[in-house]
Short mmCIF file of C-alpha atoms and ligand atoms in Angstrom, two decimals:
data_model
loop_
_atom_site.label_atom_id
_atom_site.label_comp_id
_atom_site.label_asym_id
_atom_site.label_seq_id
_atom_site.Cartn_x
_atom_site.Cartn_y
_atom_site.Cartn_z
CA UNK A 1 9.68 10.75 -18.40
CA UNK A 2 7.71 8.06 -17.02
CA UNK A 3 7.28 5.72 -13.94
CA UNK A 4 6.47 1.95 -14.03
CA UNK A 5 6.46 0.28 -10.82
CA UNK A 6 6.36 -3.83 -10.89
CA UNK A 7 5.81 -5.64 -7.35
CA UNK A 8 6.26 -8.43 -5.74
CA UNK A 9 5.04 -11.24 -8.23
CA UNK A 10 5.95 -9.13 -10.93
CA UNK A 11 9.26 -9.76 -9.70
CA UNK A 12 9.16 -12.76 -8.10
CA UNK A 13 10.57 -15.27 -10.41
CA UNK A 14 13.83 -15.81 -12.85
CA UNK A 15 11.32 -15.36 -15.82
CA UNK A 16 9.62 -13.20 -14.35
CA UNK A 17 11.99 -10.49 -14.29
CA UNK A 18 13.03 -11.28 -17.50
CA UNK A 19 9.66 -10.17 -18.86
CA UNK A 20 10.01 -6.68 -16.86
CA UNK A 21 13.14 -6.12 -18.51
CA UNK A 22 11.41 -6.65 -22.16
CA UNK A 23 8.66 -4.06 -20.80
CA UNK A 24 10.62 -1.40 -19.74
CA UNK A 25 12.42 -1.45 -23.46
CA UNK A 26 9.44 -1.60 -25.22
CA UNK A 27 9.32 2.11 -25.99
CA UNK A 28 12.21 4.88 -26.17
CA UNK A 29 10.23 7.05 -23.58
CA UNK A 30 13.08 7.66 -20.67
CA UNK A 31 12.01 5.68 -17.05
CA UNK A 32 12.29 5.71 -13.80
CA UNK A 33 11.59 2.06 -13.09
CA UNK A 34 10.53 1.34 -9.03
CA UNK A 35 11.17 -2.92 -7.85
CA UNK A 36 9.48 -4.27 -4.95
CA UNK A 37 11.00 -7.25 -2.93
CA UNK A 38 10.49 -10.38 -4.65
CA UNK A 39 7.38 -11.59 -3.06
CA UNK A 40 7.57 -13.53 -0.35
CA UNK A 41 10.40 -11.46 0.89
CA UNK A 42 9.38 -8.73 3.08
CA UNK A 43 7.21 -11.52 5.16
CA UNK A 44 10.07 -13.21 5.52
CA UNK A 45 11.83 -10.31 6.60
CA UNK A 46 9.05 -9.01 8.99
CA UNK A 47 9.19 -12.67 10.15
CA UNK A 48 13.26 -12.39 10.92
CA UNK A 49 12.29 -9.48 12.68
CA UNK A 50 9.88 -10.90 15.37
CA UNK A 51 11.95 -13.87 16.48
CA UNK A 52 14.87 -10.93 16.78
CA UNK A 53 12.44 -9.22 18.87
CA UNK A 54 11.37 -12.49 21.06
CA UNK A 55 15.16 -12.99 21.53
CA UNK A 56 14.76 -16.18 19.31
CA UNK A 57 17.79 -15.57 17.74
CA UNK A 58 18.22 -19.54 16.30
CA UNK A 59 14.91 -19.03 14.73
CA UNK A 60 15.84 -16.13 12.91
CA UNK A 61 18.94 -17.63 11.59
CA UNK A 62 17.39 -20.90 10.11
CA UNK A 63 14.63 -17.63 8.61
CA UNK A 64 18.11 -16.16 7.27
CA UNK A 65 19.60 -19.29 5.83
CA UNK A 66 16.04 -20.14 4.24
CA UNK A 67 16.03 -16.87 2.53
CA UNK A 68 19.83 -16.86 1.51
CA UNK A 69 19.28 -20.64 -0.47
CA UNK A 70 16.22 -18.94 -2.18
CA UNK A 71 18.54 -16.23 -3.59
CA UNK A 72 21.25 -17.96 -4.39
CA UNK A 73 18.78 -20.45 -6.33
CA UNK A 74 16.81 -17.45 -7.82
CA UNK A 75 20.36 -15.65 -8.98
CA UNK A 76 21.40 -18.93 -10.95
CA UNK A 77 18.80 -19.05 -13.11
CA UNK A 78 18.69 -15.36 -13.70
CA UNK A 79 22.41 -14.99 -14.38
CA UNK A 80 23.44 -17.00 -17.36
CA UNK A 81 27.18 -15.57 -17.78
CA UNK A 82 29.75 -16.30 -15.41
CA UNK A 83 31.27 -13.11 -14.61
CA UNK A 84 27.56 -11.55 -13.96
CA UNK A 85 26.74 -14.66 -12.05
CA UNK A 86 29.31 -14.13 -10.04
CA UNK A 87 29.23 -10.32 -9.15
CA UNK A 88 25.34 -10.64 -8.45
CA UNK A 89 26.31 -13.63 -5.56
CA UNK A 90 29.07 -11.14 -4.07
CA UNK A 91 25.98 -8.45 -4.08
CA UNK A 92 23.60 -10.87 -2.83
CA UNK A 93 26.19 -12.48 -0.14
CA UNK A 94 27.10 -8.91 1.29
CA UNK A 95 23.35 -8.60 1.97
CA UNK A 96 23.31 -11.55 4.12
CA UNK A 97 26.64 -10.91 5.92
CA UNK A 98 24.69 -7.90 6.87
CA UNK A 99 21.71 -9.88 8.39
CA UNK A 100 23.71 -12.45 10.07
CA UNK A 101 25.40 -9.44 11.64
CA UNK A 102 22.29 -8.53 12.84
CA UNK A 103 21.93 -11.78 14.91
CA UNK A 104 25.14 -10.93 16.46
CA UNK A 105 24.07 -7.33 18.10
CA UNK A 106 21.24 -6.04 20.32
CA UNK A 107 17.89 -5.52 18.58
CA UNK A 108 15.92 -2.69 18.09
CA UNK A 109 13.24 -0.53 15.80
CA UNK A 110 15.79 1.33 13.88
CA UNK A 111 17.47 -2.13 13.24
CA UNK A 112 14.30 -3.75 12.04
CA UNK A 113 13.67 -0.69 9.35
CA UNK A 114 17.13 -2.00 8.13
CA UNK A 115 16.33 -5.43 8.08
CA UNK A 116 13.17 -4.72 6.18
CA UNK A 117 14.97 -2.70 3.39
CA UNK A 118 16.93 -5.46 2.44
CA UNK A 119 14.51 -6.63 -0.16
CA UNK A 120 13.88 -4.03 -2.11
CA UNK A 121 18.34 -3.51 -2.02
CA UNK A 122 18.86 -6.85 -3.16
CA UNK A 123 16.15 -7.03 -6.31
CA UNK A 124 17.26 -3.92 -7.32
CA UNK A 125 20.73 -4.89 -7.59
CA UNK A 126 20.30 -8.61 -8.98
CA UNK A 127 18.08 -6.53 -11.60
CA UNK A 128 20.41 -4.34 -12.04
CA UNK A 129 23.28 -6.74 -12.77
CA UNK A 130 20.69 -8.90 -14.94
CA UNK A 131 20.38 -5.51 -17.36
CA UNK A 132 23.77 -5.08 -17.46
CA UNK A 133 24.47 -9.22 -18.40
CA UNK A 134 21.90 -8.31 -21.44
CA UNK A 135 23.73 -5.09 -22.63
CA UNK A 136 20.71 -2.91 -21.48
CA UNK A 137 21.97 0.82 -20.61
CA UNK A 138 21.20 1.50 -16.97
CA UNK A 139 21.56 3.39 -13.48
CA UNK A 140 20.84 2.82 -10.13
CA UNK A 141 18.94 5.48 -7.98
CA UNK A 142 19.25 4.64 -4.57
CA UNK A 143 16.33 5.49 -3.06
CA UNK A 144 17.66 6.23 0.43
CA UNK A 145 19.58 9.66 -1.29
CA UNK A 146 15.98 11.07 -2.20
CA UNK A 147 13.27 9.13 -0.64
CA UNK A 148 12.30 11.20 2.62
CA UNK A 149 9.47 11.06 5.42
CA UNK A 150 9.22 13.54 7.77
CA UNK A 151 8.57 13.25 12.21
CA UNK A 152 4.97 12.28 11.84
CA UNK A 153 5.99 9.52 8.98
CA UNK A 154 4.54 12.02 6.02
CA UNK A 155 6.67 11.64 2.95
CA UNK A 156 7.84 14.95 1.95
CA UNK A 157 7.14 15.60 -1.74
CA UNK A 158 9.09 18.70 -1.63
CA UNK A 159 12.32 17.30 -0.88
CA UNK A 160 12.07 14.24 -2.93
CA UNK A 161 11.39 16.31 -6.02
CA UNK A 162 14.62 18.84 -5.23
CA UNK A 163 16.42 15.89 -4.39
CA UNK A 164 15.92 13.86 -7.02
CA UNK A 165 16.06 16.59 -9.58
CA UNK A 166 19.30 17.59 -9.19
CA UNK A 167 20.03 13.50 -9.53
CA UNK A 168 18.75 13.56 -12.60
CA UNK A 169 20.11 16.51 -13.65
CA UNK A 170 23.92 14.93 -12.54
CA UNK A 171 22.91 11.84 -15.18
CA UNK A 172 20.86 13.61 -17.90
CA UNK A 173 22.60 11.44 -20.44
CA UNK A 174 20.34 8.01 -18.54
CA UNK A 175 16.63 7.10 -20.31
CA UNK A 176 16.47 4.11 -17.87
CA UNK A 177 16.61 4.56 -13.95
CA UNK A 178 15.94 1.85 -11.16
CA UNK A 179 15.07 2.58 -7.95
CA UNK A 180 13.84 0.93 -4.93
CA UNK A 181 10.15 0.77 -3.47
CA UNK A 182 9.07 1.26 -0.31
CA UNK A 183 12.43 2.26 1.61
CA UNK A 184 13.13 5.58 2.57
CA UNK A 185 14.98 7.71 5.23
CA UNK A 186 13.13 9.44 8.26
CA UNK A 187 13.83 12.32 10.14
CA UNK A 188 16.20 11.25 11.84
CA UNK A 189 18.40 10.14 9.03
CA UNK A 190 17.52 6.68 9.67
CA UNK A 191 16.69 4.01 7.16
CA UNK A 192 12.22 3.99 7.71
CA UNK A 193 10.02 2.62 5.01
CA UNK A 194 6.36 3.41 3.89
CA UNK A 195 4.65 0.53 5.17
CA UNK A 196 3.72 -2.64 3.60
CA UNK A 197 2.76 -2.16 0.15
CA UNK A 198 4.48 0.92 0.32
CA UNK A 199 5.92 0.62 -3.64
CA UNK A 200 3.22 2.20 -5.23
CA UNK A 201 3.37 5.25 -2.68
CA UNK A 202 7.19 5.39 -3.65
CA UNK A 203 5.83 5.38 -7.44
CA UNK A 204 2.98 7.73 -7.18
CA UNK A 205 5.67 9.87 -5.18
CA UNK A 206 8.30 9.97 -7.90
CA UNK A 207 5.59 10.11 -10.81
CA UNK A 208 4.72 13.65 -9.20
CA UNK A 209 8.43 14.77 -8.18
CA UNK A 210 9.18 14.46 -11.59
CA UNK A 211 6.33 15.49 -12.97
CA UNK A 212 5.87 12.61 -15.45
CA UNK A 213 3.70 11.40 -18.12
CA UNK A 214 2.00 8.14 -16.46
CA UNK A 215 2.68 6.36 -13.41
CA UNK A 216 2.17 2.52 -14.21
CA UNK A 217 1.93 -0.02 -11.57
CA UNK A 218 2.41 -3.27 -12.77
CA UNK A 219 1.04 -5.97 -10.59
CA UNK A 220 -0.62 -9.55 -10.83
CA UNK A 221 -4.04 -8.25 -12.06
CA UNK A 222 -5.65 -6.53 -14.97
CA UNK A 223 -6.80 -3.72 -12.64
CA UNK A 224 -8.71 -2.42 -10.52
CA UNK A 225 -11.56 -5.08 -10.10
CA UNK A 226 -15.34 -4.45 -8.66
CA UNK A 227 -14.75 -6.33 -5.96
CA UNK A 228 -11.95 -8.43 -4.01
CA UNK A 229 -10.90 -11.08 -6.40
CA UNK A 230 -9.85 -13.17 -3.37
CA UNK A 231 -12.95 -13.31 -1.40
CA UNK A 232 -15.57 -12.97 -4.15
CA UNK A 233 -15.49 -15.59 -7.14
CA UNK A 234 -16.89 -13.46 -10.33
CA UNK A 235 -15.27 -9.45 -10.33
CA UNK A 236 -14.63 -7.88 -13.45
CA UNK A 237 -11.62 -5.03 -14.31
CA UNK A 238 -12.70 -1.15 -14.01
CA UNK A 239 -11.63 0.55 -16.82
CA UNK A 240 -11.32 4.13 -15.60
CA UNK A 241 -11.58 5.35 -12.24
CA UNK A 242 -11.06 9.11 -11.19
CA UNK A 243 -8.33 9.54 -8.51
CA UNK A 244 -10.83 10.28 -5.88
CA UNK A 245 -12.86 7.41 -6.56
CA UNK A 246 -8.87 5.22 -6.82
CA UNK A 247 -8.20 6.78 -3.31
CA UNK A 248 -11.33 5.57 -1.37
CA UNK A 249 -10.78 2.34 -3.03
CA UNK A 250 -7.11 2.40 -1.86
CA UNK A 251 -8.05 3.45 1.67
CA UNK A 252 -11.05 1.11 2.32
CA UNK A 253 -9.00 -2.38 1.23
CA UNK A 254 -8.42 -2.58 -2.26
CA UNK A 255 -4.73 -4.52 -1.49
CA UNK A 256 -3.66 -3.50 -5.27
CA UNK A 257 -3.01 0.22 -4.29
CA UNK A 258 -1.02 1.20 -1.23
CA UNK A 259 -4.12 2.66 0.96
CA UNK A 260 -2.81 6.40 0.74
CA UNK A 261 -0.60 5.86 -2.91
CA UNK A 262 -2.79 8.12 -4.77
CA UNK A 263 -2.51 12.10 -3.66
CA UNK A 264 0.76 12.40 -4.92
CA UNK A 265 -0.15 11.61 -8.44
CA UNK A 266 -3.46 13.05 -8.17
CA UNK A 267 -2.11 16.67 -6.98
CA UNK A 268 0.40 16.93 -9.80
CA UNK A 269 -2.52 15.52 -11.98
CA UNK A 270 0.06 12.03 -13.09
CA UNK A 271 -2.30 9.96 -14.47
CA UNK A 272 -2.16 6.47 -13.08
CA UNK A 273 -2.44 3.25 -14.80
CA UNK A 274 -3.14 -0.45 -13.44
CA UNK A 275 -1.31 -2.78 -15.63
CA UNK A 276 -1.09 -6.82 -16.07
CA UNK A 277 2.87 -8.14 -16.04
CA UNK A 278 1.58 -11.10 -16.82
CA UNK A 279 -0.71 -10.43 -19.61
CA UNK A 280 0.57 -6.57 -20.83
CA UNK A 281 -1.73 -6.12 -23.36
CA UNK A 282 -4.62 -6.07 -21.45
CA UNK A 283 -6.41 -2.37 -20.92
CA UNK A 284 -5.67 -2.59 -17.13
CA UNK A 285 -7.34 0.62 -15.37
CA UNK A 286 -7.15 4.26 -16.10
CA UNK A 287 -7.11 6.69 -12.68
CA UNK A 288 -7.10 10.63 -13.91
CA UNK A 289 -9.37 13.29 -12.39
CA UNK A 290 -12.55 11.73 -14.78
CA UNK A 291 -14.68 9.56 -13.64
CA UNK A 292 -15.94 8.59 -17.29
CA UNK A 293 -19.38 7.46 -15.76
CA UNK A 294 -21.57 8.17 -12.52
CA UNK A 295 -22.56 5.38 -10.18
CA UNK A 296 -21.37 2.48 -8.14
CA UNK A 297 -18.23 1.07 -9.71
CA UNK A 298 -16.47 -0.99 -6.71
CA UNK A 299 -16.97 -2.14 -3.12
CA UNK A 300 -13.83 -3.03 -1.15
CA UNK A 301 -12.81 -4.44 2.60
CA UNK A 302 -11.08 -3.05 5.53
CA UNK A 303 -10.74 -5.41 8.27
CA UNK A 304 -9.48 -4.75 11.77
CA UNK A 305 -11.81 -2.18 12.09
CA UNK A 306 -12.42 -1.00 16.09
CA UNK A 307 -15.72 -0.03 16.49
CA UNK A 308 -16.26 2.76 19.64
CA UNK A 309 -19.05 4.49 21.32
CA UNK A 310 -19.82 7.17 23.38
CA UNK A 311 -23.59 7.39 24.85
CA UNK A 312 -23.77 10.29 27.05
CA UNK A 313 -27.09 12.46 28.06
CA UNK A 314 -25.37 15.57 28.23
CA UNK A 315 -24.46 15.61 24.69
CA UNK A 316 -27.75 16.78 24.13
CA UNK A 317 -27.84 20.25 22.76
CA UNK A 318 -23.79 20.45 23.81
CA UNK A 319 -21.79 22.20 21.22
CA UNK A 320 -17.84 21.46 21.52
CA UNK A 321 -18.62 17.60 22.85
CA UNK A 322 -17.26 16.49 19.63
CA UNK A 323 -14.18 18.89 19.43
CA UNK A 324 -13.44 17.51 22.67
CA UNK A 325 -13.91 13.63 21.68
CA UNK A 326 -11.74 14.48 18.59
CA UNK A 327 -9.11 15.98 20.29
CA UNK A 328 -8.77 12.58 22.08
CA UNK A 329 -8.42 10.93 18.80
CA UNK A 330 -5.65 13.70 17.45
CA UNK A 331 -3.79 13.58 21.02
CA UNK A 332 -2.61 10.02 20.34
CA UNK A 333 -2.38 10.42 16.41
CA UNK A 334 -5.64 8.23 15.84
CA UNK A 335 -7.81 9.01 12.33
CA UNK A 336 -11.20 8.10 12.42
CA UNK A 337 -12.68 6.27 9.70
CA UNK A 338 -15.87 6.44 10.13
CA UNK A 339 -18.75 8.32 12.59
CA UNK A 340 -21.87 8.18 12.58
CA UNK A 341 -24.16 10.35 15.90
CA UNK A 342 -27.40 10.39 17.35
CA UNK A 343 -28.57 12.84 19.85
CA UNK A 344 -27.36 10.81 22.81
CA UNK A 345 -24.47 8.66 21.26
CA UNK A 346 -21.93 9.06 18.76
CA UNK A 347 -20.42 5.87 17.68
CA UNK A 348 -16.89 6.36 15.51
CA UNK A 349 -13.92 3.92 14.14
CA UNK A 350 -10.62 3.29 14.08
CA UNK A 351 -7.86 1.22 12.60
CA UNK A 352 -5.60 0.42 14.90
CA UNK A 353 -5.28 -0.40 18.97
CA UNK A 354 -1.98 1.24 19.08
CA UNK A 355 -3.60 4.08 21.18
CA UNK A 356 -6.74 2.18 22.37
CA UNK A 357 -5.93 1.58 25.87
CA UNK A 358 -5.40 5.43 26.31
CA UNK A 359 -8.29 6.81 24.07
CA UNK A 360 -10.44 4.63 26.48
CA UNK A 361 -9.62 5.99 29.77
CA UNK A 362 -9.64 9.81 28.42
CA UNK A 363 -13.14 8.88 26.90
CA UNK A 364 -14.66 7.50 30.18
CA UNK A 365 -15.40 11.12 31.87
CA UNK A 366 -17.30 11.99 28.57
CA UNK A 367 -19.99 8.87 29.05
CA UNK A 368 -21.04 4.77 28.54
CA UNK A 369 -18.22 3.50 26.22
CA UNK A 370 -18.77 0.51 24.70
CA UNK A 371 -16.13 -1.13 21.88
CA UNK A 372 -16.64 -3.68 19.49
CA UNK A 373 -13.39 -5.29 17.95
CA UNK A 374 -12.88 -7.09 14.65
CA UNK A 375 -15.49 -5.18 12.32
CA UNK A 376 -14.89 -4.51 8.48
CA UNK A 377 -15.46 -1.64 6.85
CA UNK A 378 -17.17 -2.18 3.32
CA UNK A 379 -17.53 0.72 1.12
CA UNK A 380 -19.44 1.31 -2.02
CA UNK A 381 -17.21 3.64 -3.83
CA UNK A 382 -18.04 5.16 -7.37
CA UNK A 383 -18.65 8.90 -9.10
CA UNK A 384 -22.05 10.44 -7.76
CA UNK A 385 -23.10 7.31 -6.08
CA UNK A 386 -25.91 8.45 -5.25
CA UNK A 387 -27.10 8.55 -9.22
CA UNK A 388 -27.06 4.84 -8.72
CA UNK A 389 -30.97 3.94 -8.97
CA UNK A 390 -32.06 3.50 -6.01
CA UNK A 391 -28.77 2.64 -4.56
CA UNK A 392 -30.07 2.32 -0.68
CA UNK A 393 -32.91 0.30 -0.93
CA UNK A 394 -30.58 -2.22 -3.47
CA UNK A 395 -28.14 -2.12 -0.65
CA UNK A 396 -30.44 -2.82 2.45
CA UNK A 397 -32.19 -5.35 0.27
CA UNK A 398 -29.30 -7.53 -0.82
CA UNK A 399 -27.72 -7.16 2.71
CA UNK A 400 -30.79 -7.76 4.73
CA UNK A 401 -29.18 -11.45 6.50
CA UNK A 402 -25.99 -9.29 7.47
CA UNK A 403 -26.52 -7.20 10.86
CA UNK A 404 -25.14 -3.75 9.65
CA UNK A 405 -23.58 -1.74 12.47
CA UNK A 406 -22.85 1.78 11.00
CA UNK A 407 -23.59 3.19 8.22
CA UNK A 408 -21.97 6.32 6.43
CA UNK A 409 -23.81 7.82 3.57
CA UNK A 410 -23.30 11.52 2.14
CA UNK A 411 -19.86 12.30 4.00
CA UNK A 412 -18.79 12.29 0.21
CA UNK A 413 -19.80 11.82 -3.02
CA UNK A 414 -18.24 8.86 -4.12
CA UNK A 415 -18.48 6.67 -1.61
CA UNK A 416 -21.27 4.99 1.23
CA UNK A 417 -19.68 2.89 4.06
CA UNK A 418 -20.94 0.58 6.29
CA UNK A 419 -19.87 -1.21 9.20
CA UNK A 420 -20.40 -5.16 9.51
CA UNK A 421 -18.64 -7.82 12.22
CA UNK A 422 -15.71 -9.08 10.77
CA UNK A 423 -17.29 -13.06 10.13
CA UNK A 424 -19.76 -11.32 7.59
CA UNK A 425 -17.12 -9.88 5.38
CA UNK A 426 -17.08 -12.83 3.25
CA UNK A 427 -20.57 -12.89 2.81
CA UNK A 428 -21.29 -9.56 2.58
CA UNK A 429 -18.69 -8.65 -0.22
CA UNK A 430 -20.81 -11.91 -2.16
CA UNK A 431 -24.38 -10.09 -1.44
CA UNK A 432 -23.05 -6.65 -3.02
CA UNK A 433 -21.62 -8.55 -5.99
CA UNK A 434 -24.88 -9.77 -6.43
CA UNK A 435 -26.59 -6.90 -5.58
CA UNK A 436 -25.39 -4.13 -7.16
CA UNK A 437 -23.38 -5.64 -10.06
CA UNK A 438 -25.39 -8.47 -11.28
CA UNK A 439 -22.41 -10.73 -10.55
CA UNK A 440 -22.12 -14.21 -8.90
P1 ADP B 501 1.98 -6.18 -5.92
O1 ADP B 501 2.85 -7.19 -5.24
O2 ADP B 501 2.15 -6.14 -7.40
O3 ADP B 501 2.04 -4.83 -5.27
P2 ADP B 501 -0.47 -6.73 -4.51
O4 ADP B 501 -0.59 -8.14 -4.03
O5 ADP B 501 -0.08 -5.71 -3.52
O6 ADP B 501 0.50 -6.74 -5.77
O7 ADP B 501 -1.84 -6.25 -5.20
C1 ADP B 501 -2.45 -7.03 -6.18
C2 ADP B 501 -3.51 -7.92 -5.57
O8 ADP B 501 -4.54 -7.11 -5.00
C3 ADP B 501 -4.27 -8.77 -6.54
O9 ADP B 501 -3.57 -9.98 -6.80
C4 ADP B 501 -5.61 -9.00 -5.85
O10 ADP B 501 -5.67 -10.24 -5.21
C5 ADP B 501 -5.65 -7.93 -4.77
N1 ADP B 501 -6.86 -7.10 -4.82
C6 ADP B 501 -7.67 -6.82 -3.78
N2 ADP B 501 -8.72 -6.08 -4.15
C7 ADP B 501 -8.59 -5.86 -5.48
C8 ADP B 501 -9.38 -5.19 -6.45
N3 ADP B 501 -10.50 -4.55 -6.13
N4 ADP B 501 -8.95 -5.21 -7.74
C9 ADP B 501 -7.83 -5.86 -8.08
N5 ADP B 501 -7.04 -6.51 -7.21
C10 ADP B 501 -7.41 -6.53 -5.93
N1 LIG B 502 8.00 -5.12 -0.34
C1 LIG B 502 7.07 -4.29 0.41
C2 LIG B 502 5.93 -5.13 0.94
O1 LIG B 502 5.87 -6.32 0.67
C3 LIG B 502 6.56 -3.13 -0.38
C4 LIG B 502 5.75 -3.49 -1.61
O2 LIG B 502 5.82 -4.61 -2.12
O3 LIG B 502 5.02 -2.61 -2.07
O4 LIG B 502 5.12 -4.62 1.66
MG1 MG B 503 1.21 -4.09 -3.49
#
């Protein structure tokens, strides 16, 4: 059994769907097939959302009526026969009489996780009903019966694979499931989600619960690319990447994989693939545990990146001063990206401000804290970097106009990371290109 997960734009038209439905019968393999939202949607939703949580409450109702006439549009060109037509606008309608519900009662987090899943409910479904209009043999999965994070937000690989084998084992008689991305229910029982771009988590998660062949995620791209197609102007697809090398890629910025998406696949050894919807034939990008080559195959972007450090004398010769400055971090669930020390000062970073204000004022007793705000992290990532031929000095040289602020070489094999203000993203992704690929 396989997995193929198609997002947002893979999704996001009439035609486009109709093309998703052609690949997923292209072979007699059985399927569990994972939908995003049709793009667009879960910013609209997010958007609903933050007037609800303003108290704008008109605001999000002209949001609501703007999505609704985009559904209703989208359903009658996708539903050509009357009676389908009609039960996908009774599925589609009851998903708005739920949000406009929603304007009508007090707003709160829980609330918003169920206004977000609405997305990923309502392609499903029209999908669903669009199989069905085309005599294609189908079932739902609901992803809320399986799909499970625990109280820190971890999804819980255990229970999805008990869960949804004894699913599957209720409907042995299906080859072709569809399921929902992204949603799932938290510890509390509550509908919860795994964060934007959270699909491909949901597919790597299912591709190891199962156990299954491949994992394909089907996007707008032929793969993995060298570098950030939408900042630099020349990248070129990867053809195989090893999972570690995928995951650094993932966490450091590359937007096609959700930043933590591949461990699941990569502990039941699921070999991933990186596939065009809009051009299928294309060799898209192979993730397994090979590399296939040594050296510097990608550089990716993480913005948002706080920058914070800690100069303090009596660090010198201090064993336990960095337990204690990590303990900070882990008291108010903050990972560290990156950390770089010195004898006097160590100098770290993190992702989010969600904790900042706190970390700060535990920090001060240890020392001189100074933060910087709005730095990317770009990272080299590729098998044995360090094979690269002189992979430094090509680095330093081709970023010598950028003022480099960290840098984090040797913490692991596959990847280097440095740390540059925010405004030289841009022009720093170009130099590598350049640089280290011969592209511009
Ligand atoms: P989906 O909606 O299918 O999940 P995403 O928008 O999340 O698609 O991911 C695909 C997009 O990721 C591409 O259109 C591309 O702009 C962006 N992207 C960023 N970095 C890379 C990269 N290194 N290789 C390929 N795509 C990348
Ligand atoms: N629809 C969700 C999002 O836009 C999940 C996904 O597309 O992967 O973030
Ligand atoms: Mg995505």
């Amino acid at each position: 059994m396989k997995v193929m997960k198609f997002g947002g734009t893979s999704v996001g038209k009439p035609e486009r769907m109709e093309q998703v439905a052609q690949l997923i019968t292209r072979d007699n393999e059985s399927k569990i097939v994972v939908l995003s939202a049709l793009s667009g949607t879960t910013n609209a939703l997010v958007a609903i959302g933050e007037s609800l949580a303003k108290g704008d409450k008109q605001a999000a109702k002209e949001k609501i009526e703007a999505l609704d006439a985009h559904y209703q549009s989208f359903l009658s060109s996708l539903l050509k026969k009357k009676e389908t037509y009609e039960k996908g606008k009774a599925i589609i309608a009851e998903h708005f009489e739920f949000l406009n519900i929603i304007l009508k009662i007090s707003f709160n987090e829980a609330l918003n996780k169920d206004i977000l899943a609405q997305g990923e409910l309502m392609s499903t479904k029209m999908f669903s009903v669009y199989l069905e209009e085309n005599g294609i043999p189908h079932a739902l999965l609901p992803a809320l019966d399986f799909m499970q994070i625990d109280a820190n937000d971890e999804p819980q690989l255990d229970v999805i694979r008990t869960r949804l084998s004894k699913i599957l084992a209720q409907q042995s008689q299906i080859k072709l499931f569809i399921t929902q991305g992204y949603i799932c229910r938290n510890a509390r029982g509550e509908v919860d989600n795994l964060k934007r771009g959270g699909s491909d988590y949901t597919a790597s998660l299912v591709a190891a619960a199962i156990n299954g062949t491949v994992c394909e995620i089907w996007t707008d791209i032929d793969g993995m690319h060298n570098n950030d197609p939408r900042v630099v102007k020349k990248t070129v697809p990867i053809e195989q990447l090893s999972f570690d090398e995928a995951a650094e890629l993932a966490y450091f910025g590359a937007k096609i994989l959700h930043p933590t998406c591949i461990w699941p696949a990569q502990q039941e050894k699921v070999p991933v693939k990186l596939l065009n919807t809009m051009q299928p034939d294309a060799a898209g990008t192979v993730i397994t545990k090979d590399a296939g080559s040594v050296g510097a195959k990608a550089v990716a972007a993480k913005d948002g990146i706080i920058a914070i450090k800690i100069k303090s004398t009596r660090m010198l010769l201090a064993y336990g001063f960095l337990r204690k400055i990590f303990e900070v971090f882990e008291k108010y669930r903050t990972p560290i990206d990156m950390i770089t020390t010195s004898e006097v000062a160590v100098s770290l970073t993190i992702d989010s401000d969600a904790g900042l204000k706190q970390i700060l004022k535990e920090l001060e007793p240890f020392g001189n804290i100074e933060i910087d705000k709005d730095q990317t992290i770009v990272s080299i990532v590729g098998n044995e970097i360090a094979q690269t031929p002189n992979v430094l000095s090509r680095l330093f040289e081709s970023l010598s106009p950028v003022p480099v602020r960290m840098v984090s070489y040797g913490g692991s094999p596959h990847n280097i990371s440095i740390l540059v203000p925010g405004d030289y993203k841009t022009q720093t992704l170009q130099l590598l290109n350049k640089g280290l690929f011969g592209l511009e």
